[in-house]
Coordinates of C-alpha atoms in Angstrom, one line a residue:
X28 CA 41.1 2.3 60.3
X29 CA 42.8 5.8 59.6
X30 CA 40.4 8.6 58.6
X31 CA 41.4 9.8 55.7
X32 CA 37.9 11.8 54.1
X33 CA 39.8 14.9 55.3
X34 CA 41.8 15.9 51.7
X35 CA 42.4 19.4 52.2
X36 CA 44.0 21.7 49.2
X37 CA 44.6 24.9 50.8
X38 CA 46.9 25.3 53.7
X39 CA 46.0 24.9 57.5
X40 CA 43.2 26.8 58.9
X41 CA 43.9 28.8 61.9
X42 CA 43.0 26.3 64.9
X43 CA 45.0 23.8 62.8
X44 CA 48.3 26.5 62.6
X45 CA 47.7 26.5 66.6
X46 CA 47.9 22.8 66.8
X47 CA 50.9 22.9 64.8
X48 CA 52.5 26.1 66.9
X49 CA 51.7 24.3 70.3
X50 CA 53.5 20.6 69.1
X51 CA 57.0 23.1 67.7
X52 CA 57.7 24.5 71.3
X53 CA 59.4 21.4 72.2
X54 CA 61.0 21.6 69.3
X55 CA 61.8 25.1 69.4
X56 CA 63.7 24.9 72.5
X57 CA 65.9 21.7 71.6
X58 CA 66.6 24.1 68.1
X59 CA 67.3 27.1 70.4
X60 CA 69.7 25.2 72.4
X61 CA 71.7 23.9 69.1
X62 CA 71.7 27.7 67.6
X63 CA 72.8 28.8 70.8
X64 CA 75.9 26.2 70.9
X65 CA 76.7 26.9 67.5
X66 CA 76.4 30.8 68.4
X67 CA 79.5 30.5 71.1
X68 CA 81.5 28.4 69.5
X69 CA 81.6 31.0 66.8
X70 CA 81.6 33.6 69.4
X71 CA 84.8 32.3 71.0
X72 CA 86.5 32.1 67.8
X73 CA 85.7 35.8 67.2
X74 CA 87.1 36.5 70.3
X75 CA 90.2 34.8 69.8
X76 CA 90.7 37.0 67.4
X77 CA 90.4 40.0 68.8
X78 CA 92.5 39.3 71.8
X79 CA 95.3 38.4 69.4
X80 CA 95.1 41.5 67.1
X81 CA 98.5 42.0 67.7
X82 CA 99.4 39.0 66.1
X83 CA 96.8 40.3 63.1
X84 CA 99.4 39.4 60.2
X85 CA 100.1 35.9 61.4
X86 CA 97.0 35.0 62.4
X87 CA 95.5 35.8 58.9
X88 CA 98.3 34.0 57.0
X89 CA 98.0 31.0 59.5
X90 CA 94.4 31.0 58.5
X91 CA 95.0 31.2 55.0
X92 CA 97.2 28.3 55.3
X93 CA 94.8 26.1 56.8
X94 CA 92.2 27.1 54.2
X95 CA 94.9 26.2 51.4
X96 CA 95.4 22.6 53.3
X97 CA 91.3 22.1 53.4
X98 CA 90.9 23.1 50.2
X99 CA 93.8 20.4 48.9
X100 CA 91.9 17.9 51.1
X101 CA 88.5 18.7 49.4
X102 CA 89.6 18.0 45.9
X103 CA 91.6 15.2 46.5
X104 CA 88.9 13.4 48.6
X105 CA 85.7 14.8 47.1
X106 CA 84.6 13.2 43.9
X107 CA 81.3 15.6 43.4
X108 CA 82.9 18.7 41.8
X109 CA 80.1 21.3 42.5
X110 CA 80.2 19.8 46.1
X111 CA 83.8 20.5 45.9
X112 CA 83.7 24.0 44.3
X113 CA 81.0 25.6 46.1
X114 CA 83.1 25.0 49.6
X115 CA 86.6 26.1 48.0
X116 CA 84.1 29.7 46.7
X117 CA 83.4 30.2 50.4
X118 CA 87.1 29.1 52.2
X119 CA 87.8 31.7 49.7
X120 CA 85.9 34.1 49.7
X121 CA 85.6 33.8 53.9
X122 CA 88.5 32.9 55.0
X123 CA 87.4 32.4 58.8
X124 CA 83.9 32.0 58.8
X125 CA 83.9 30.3 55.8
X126 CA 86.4 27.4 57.2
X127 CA 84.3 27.8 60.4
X128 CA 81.3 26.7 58.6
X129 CA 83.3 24.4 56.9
X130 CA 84.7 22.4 59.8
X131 CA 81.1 22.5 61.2
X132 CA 79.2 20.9 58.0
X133 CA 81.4 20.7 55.4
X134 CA 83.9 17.6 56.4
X135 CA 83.5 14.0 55.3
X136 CA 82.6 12.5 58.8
X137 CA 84.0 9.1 59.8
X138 CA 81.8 7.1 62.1
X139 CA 84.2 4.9 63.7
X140 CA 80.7 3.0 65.0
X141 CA 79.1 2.7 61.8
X142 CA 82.4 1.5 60.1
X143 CA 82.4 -1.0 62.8
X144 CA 79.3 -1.9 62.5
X145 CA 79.1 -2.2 58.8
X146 CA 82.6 -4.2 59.2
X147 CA 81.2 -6.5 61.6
X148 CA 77.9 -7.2 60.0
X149 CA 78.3 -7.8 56.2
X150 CA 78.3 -10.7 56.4
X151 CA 75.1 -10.9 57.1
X152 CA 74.3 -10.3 53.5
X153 CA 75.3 -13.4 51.2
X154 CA 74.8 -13.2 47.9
X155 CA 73.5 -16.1 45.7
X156 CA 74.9 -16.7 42.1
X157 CA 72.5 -18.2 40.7
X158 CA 69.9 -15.7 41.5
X159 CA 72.7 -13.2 40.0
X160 CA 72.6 -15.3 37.0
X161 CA 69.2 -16.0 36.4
X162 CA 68.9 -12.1 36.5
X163 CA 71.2 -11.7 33.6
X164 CA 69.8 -14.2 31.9
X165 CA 66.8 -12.8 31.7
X166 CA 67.7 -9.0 31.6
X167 CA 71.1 -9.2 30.4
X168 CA 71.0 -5.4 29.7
X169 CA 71.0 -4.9 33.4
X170 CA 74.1 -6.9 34.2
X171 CA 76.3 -3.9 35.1
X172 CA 73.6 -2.5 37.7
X173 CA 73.1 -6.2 39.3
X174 CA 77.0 -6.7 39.7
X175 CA 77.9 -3.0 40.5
X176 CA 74.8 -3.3 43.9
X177 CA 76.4 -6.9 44.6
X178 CA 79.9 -5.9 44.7
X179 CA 78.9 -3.5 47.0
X180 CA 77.3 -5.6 49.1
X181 CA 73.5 -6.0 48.4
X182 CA 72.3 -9.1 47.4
X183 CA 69.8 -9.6 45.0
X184 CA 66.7 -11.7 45.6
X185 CA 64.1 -13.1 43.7
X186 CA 61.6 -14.9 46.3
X187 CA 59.8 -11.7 47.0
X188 CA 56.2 -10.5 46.0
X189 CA 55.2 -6.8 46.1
X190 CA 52.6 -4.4 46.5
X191 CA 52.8 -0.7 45.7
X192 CA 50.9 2.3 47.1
X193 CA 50.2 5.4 45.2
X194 CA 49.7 7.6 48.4
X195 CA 50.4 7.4 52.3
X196 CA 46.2 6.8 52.3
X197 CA 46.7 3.3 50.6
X198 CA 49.8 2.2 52.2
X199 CA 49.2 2.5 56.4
X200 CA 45.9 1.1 56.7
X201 CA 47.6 -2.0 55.1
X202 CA 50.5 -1.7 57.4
X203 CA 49.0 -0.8 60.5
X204 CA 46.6 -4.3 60.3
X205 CA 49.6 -6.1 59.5
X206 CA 51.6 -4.6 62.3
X207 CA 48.5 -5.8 64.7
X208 CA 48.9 -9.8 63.3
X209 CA 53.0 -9.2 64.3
X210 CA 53.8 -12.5 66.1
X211 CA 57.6 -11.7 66.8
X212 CA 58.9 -8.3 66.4
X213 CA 58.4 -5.3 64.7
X214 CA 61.0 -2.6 63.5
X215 CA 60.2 0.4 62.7
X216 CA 62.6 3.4 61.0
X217 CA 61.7 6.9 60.6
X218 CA 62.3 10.2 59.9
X219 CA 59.8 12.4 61.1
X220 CA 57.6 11.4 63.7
X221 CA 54.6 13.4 64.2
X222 CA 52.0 14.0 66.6
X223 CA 48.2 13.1 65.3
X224 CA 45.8 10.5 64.4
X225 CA 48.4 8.5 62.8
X226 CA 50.7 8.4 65.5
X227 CA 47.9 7.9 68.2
X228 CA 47.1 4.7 66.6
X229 CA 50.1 3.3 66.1
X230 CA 51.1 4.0 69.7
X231 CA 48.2 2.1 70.6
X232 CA 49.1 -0.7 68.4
X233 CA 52.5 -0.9 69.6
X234 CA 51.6 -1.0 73.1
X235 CA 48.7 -3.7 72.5
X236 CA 51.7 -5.9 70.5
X237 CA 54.2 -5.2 73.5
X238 CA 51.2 -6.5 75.8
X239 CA 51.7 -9.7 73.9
X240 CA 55.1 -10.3 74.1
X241 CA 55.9 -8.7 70.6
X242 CA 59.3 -7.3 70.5
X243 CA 59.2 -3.7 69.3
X244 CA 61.8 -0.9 68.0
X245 CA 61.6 2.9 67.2
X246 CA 63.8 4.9 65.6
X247 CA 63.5 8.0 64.5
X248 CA 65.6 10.7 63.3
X249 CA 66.1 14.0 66.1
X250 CA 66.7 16.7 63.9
X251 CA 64.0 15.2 61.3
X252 CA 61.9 15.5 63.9
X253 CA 62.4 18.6 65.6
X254 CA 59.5 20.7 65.5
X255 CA 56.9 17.7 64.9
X256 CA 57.7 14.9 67.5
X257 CA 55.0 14.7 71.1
X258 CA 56.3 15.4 74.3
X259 CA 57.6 13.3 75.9
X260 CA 58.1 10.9 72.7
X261 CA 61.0 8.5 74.1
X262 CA 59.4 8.3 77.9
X263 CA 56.0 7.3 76.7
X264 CA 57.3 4.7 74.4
X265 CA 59.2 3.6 77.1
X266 CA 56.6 3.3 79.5
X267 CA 55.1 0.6 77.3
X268 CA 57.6 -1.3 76.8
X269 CA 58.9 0.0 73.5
X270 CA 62.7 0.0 72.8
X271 CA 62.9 3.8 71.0
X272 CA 65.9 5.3 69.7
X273 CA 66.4 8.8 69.0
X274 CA 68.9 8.8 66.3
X275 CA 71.8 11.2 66.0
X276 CA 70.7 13.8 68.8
X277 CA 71.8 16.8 67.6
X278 CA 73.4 18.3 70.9
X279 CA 75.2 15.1 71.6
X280 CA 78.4 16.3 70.2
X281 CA 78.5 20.3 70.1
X282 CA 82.2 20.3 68.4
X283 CA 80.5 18.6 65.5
X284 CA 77.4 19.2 64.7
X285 CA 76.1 17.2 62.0
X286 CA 72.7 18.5 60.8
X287 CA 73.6 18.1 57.6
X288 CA 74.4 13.6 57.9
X289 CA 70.9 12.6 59.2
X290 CA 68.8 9.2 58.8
X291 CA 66.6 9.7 56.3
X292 CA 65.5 6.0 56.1
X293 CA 61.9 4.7 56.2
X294 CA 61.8 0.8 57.1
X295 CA 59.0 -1.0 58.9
X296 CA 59.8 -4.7 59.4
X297 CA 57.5 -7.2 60.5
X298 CA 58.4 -10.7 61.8
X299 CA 61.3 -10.4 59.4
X300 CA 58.6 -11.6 56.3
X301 CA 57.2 -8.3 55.5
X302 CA 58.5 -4.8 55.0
X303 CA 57.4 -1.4 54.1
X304 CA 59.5 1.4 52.3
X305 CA 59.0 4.5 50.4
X306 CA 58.5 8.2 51.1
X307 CA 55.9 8.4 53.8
X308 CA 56.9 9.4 57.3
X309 CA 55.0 8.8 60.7
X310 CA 52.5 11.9 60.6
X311 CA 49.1 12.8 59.4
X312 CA 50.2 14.9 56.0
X313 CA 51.3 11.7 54.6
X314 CA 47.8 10.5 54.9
X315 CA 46.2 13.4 54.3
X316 CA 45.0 14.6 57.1
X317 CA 45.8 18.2 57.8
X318 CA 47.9 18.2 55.2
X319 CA 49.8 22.2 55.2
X320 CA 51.1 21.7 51.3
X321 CA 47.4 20.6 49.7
X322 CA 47.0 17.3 48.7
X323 CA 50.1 15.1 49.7
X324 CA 51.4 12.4 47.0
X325 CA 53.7 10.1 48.4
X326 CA 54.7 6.8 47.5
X327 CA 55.4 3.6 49.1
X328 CA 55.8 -0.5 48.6
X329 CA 54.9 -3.4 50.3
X330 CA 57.8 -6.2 50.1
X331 CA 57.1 -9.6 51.5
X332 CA 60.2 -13.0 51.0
X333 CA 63.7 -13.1 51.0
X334 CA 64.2 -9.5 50.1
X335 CA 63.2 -8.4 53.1
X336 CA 65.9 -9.8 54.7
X337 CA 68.3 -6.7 53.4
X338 CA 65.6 -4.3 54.7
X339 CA 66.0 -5.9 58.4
X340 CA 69.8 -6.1 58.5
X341 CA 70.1 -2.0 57.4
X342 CA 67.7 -1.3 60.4
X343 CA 69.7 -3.4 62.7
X344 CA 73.2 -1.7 61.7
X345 CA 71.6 1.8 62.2
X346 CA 70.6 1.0 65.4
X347 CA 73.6 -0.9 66.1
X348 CA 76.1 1.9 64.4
X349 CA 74.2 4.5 67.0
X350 CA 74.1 2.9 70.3
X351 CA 77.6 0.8 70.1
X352 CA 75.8 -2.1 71.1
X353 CA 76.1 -5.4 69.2
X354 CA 72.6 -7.0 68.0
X355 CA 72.5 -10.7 67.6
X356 CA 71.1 -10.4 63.8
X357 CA 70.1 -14.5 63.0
X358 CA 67.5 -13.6 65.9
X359 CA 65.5 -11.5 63.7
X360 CA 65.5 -14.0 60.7
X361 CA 62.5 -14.9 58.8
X362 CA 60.8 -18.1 59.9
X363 CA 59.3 -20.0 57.2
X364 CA 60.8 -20.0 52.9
X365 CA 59.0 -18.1 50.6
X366 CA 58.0 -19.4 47.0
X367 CA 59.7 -18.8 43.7
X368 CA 57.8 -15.5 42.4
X369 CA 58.7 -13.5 38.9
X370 CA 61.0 -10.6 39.4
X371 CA 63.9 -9.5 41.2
X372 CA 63.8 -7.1 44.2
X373 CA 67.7 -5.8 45.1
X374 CA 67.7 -3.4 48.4
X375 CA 70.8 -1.1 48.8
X376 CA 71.2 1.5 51.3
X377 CA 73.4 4.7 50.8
X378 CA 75.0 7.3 53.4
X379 CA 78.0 9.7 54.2
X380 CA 80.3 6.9 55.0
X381 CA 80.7 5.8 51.4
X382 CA 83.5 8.4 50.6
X383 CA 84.4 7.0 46.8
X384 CA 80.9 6.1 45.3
X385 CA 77.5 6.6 46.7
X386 CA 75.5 4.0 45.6
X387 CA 72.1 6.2 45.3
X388 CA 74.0 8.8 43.2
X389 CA 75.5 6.3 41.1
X390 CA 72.5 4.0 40.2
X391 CA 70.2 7.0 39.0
X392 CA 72.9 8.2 36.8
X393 CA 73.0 4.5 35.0
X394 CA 69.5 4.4 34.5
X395 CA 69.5 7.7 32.9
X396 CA 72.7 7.2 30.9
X397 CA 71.1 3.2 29.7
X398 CA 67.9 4.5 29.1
X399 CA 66.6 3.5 25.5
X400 CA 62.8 4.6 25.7
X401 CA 61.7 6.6 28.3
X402 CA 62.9 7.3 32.0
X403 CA 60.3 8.6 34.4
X404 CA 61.0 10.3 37.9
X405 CA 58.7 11.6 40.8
X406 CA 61.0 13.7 43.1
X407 CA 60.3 16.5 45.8
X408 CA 63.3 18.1 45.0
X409 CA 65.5 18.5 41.8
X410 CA 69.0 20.0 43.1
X411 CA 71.3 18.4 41.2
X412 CA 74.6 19.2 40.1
X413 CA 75.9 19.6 36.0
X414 CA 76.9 16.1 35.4
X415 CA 73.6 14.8 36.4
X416 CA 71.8 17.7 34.1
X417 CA 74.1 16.8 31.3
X418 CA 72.9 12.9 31.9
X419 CA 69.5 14.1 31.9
X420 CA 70.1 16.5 28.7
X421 CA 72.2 13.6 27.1
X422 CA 69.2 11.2 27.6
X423 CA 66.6 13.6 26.1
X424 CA 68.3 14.9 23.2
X425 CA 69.2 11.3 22.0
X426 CA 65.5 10.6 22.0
X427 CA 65.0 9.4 25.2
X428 CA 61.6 10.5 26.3
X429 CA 63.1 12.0 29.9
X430 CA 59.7 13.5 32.5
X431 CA 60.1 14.6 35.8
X432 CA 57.6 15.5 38.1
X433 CA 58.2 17.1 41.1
X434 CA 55.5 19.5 43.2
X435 CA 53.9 22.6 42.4
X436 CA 53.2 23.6 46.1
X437 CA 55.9 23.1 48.0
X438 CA 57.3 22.7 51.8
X439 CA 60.5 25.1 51.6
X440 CA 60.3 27.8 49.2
X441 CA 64.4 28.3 49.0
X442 CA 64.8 25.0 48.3
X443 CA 61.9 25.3 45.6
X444 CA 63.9 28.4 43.9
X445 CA 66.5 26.1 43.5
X446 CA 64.8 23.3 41.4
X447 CA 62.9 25.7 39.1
X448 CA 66.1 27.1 38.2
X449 CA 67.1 23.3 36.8
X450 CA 63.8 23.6 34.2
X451 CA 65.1 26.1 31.8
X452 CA 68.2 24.3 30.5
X453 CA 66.3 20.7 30.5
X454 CA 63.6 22.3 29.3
X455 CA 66.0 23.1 26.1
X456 CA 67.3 19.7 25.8
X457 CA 63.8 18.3 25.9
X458 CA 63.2 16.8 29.1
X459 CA 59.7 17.4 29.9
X460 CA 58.7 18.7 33.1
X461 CA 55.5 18.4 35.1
X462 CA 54.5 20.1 38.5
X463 CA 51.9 17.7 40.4
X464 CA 49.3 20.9 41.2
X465 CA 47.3 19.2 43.7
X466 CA 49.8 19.5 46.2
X467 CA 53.1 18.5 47.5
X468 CA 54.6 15.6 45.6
X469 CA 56.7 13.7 47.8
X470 CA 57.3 10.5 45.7
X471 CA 60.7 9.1 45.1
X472 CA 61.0 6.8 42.3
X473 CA 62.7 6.7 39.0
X474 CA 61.5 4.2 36.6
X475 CA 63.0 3.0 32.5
X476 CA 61.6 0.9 30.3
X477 CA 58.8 -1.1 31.2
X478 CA 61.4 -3.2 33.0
X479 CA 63.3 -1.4 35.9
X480 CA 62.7 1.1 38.5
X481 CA 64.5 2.5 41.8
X482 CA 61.9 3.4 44.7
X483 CA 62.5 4.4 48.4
X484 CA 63.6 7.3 50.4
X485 CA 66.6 9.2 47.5
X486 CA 65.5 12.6 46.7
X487 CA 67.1 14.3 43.7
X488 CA 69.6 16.7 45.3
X489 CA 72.5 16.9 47.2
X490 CA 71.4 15.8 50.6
X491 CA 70.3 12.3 49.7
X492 CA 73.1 12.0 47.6
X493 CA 76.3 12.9 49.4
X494 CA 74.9 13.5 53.1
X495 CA 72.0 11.4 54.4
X496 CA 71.4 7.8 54.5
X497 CA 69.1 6.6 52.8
X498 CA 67.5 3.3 51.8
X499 CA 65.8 1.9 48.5
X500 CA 65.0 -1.0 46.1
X501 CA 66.3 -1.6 42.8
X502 CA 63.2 -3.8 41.3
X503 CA 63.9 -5.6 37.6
X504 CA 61.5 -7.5 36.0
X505 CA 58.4 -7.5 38.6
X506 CA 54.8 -7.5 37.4
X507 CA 54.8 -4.5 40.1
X508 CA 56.7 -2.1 37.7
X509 CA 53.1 -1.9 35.2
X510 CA 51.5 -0.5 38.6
X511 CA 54.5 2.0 39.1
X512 CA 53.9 2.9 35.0
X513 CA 50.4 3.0 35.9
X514 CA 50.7 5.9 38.5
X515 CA 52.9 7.9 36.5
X516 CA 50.5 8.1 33.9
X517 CA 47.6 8.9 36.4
X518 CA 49.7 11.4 38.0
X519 CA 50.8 12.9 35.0
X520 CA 47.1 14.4 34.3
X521 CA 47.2 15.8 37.5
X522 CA 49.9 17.6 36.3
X523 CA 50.9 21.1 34.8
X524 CA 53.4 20.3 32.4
X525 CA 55.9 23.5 32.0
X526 CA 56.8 24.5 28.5
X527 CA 59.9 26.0 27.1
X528 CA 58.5 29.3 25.6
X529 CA 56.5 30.3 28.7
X530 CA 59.2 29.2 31.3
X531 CA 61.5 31.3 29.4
X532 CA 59.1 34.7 29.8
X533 CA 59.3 34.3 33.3
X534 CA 59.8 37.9 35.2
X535 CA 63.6 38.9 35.0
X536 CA 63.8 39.2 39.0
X537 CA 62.8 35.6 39.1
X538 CA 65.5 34.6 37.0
X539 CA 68.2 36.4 38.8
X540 CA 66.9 34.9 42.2
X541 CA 67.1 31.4 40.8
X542 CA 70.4 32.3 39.4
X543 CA 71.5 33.3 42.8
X544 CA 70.3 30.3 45.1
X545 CA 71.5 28.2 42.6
X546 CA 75.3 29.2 43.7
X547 CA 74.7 27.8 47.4
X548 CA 72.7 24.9 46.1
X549 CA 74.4 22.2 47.6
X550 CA 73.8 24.0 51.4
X551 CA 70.3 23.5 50.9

């Protein structure tokens, strides 16, 4: 059983910060190594330049002509105007570095692997009319959100029970016992891996379900886990048998770097009957236990039937889309039928290759735009671009009761800047807004009227959006969704809820610093 009577609210002591320098060296290096790539790449390009001052006039006007071309490409591709704008300001404004940096992080990549991959395997996913229409029957004010996930190839599912945890504490004891009673396989997909107590013991676990014939996978993000993964992570996991997978290392492919498209998904799978996802990473602040942020609220939810099924087959085309390897899917298929349960559970995962909609983006703005009471959401982050302010704004002042909470401590303090300066003009509209001052709130979940909610890995901002993928459950109907209502309402009085006239007498170099990060919010 995980320890979890360690709760701290302050940051790390000073034999803790060691711990925490010691496990970044790796890290550091592997992050050195990157910068240092990047570094010369730029460096050559300078160089270029210089050797062919001569040529100064046509050099700048053949520059200026490829910016001109990018630029066209960006607004005829990109559907996300700030995402658009914000990289025409700096082609601009920069005209070398800027496309530089824009070649670098700003294009639309195209996986020719994944696209495979997601070509070759949607099948996989069938989707069964009469669940569709039972769905409608019963909701029929959520007909355009069940077609719009269907037609874009996520079945729903109504043979599905759930659980929901209101912090990492509840959620892996639960896991880690059912991951020792795995028969089959487990799959496991993470973003952060970090060493501690809760790594130890699942290592341990994994190695003792290995020992009994138990197929197990690891995947876990590289840059997500930079500073924070063991030494020696994919040779010890190895050594026991595990199958691991570093996803995306970031200094496989130095003329394309892509920190910016990383997998953010969380998924554990077990036997292909239960499954696990949320917020809540593989390391000890998502328990609670040397937390650096105070108290660590994170989020999670326990699916177990048919639903699951999704869950298993996005694992298997991110591991698939990554090592070019085809995976025989039907061998990971549940084993026994599931009983009719109330509620409908619809899985849906988002990422960079979906270049005309992204489904994450596109289901939070219809909840906010069809909500008729209230519409709740816990978020880390709030970096969200005008038309989703003006949906939120929209949604309050028609008398919608809009409330946000996101964290009063927080992990980066730039990217912090840049959500406080969202509060001011919902604040006007009415949204209310509610920093969770225990800690770090880490919770992704939006919920509307008492009937529908969206919970899984999508932050509010621009990353989860547009540039990671990311995984989550659209849940209609459940008897769950009065235990998601539940925690908001306990949260909420753990809460400091920011009011209008005081946010507005903030100090004037506060405002002016929001103001400015808010320009290059989308590079955050």
């Amino acid at each position: 059983m995980i320890d979890s009577t360690n709760n701290p609210t302050t940051p790390t002591t000073e034999d803790q910060s060691r711990k925490i320098f010691t496990r970044r060296v790796g890290g550091f290096l592997r992050g050195t190594l990157l910068f240092l790539a990047i570094a010369i790449q730029l460096g050559i390009a300078i160089f270029l330049v210089y050797m062919m001052q001569h040529a100064a006039i046509w050099l700048y006007f053949a520059i200026q002509l490829i910016a001109v071309i990018d630029i066209f490409l960006l607004t005829e591709k990109r559907k996300n105007a700030s995402y658009t704008m914000a990289w025409v300001l700096l082609i601009l404004l920069l005209p070398v570095s800027g496309h530089l940096l824009y070649i670098l992080w700003g294009r639309r990549i195209r996986h020719k692997e994944m696209s495979r991959t997601l070509a070759r395997t949607s099948g996989y996913l069938v989707r069964d009319p009469a669940v569709e229409a039972d769905l409608i029957e019963q909701h029929h004010e959520r007909k355009r959100l069940v077609n719009y996930l269907a037609r874009r190839g996520f079945p729903v599912y109504q043979r599905t029970t759930c659980d929901y945890y209101v912090l990492g504490d509840d959620q892996f004891p639960v896991m880690l016992k059912e991951i020792a009673a795995a028969k089959r396989f487990i799959l496991i997909s993470t973003f952060i891996v970090g060493k501690g107590t809760l790594w130890t013991q699942m290592k341990e676990l994994l190695a003792q379900k290995v020992a009994e014939g138990v197929e197990v996978r690891f995947m876990y993000d590289d840059w997500g886990s930079l500073f924070t993964a063991p030494d020696r992570l994919d040779k010890d996991l190895k050594s026991i048998g595990v199958k691991v997978l570093r996803w995306g290392p970031i200094l496989s492919s130095l003329s394309q770097v892509y920190a910016n498209y990383r997998n953010h998904q969380k998924i554990c799978i077990i036997d292909g009957e239960i499954a696990y996802t949320g917020g809540a990473n593989v390391a000890d602040e998502y328990i609670n236990i040397n937390s650096p942020f105070g108290h660590w609220k994170d989020t999670g939810i326990r699916l177990e039937g048919d639903a699951v099924w999704s869950l298993t087959v996005t694992f298997l085309q991110m591991w698939e889309g990554e090592t070019e390897r085809e995976e025989n899917f039907d061998k990971y298929r549940p084993q026994r039928t599931f009983p009719k349960s109330p509620g409908f559970y619809q899985p849906f995962s988002d990422g960079p290759m979906d270049s005309t909609t992204n489904p994450a983006d596109v289901m939070y703005r219809s909840i906010i735009n069809n909500a008729q009471e209230y519409v709740y959401i816990m978020t880390p982050y709030l970096i969200i671009d005008n038309s989703m302010v003006d949906a939120l704004r929209t949604a309050a002042l028609g008398g919608t009761d809009v409330r946000i909470f996101t964290p009063h401590i927080w992990d980066k303090w730039y990217v912090h800047i840049v959500t406080q300066s969202n509060y001011e003009t919902l604040l006007s509209a009415g949204v209310k807004i509610y920093e969770y001052t225990p800690g770090y709130m880490h919770a992704k979940t939006i919920l509307s009227d008492d009937d529908h909610c969206i919970t899984g890995t999508i932050n509010m901002d621009y990353r989860s959006f547009y540039l990671h993928y990311e995984n989550a459950v659209w849940i209609c109907g459940a008897p769950v969704l009065k235990d998601i209502k539940a925690d908001f309402a306990e949260t909420m009085a753990m809460c400091h809820e920011i009011k209008l006239e005081q946010w507005q007498n903030r100090p004037l170099l506060t405002k002016i610093i929001q103001k400015v990060f808010r320009i290059f919010a989308i590079f955050l």
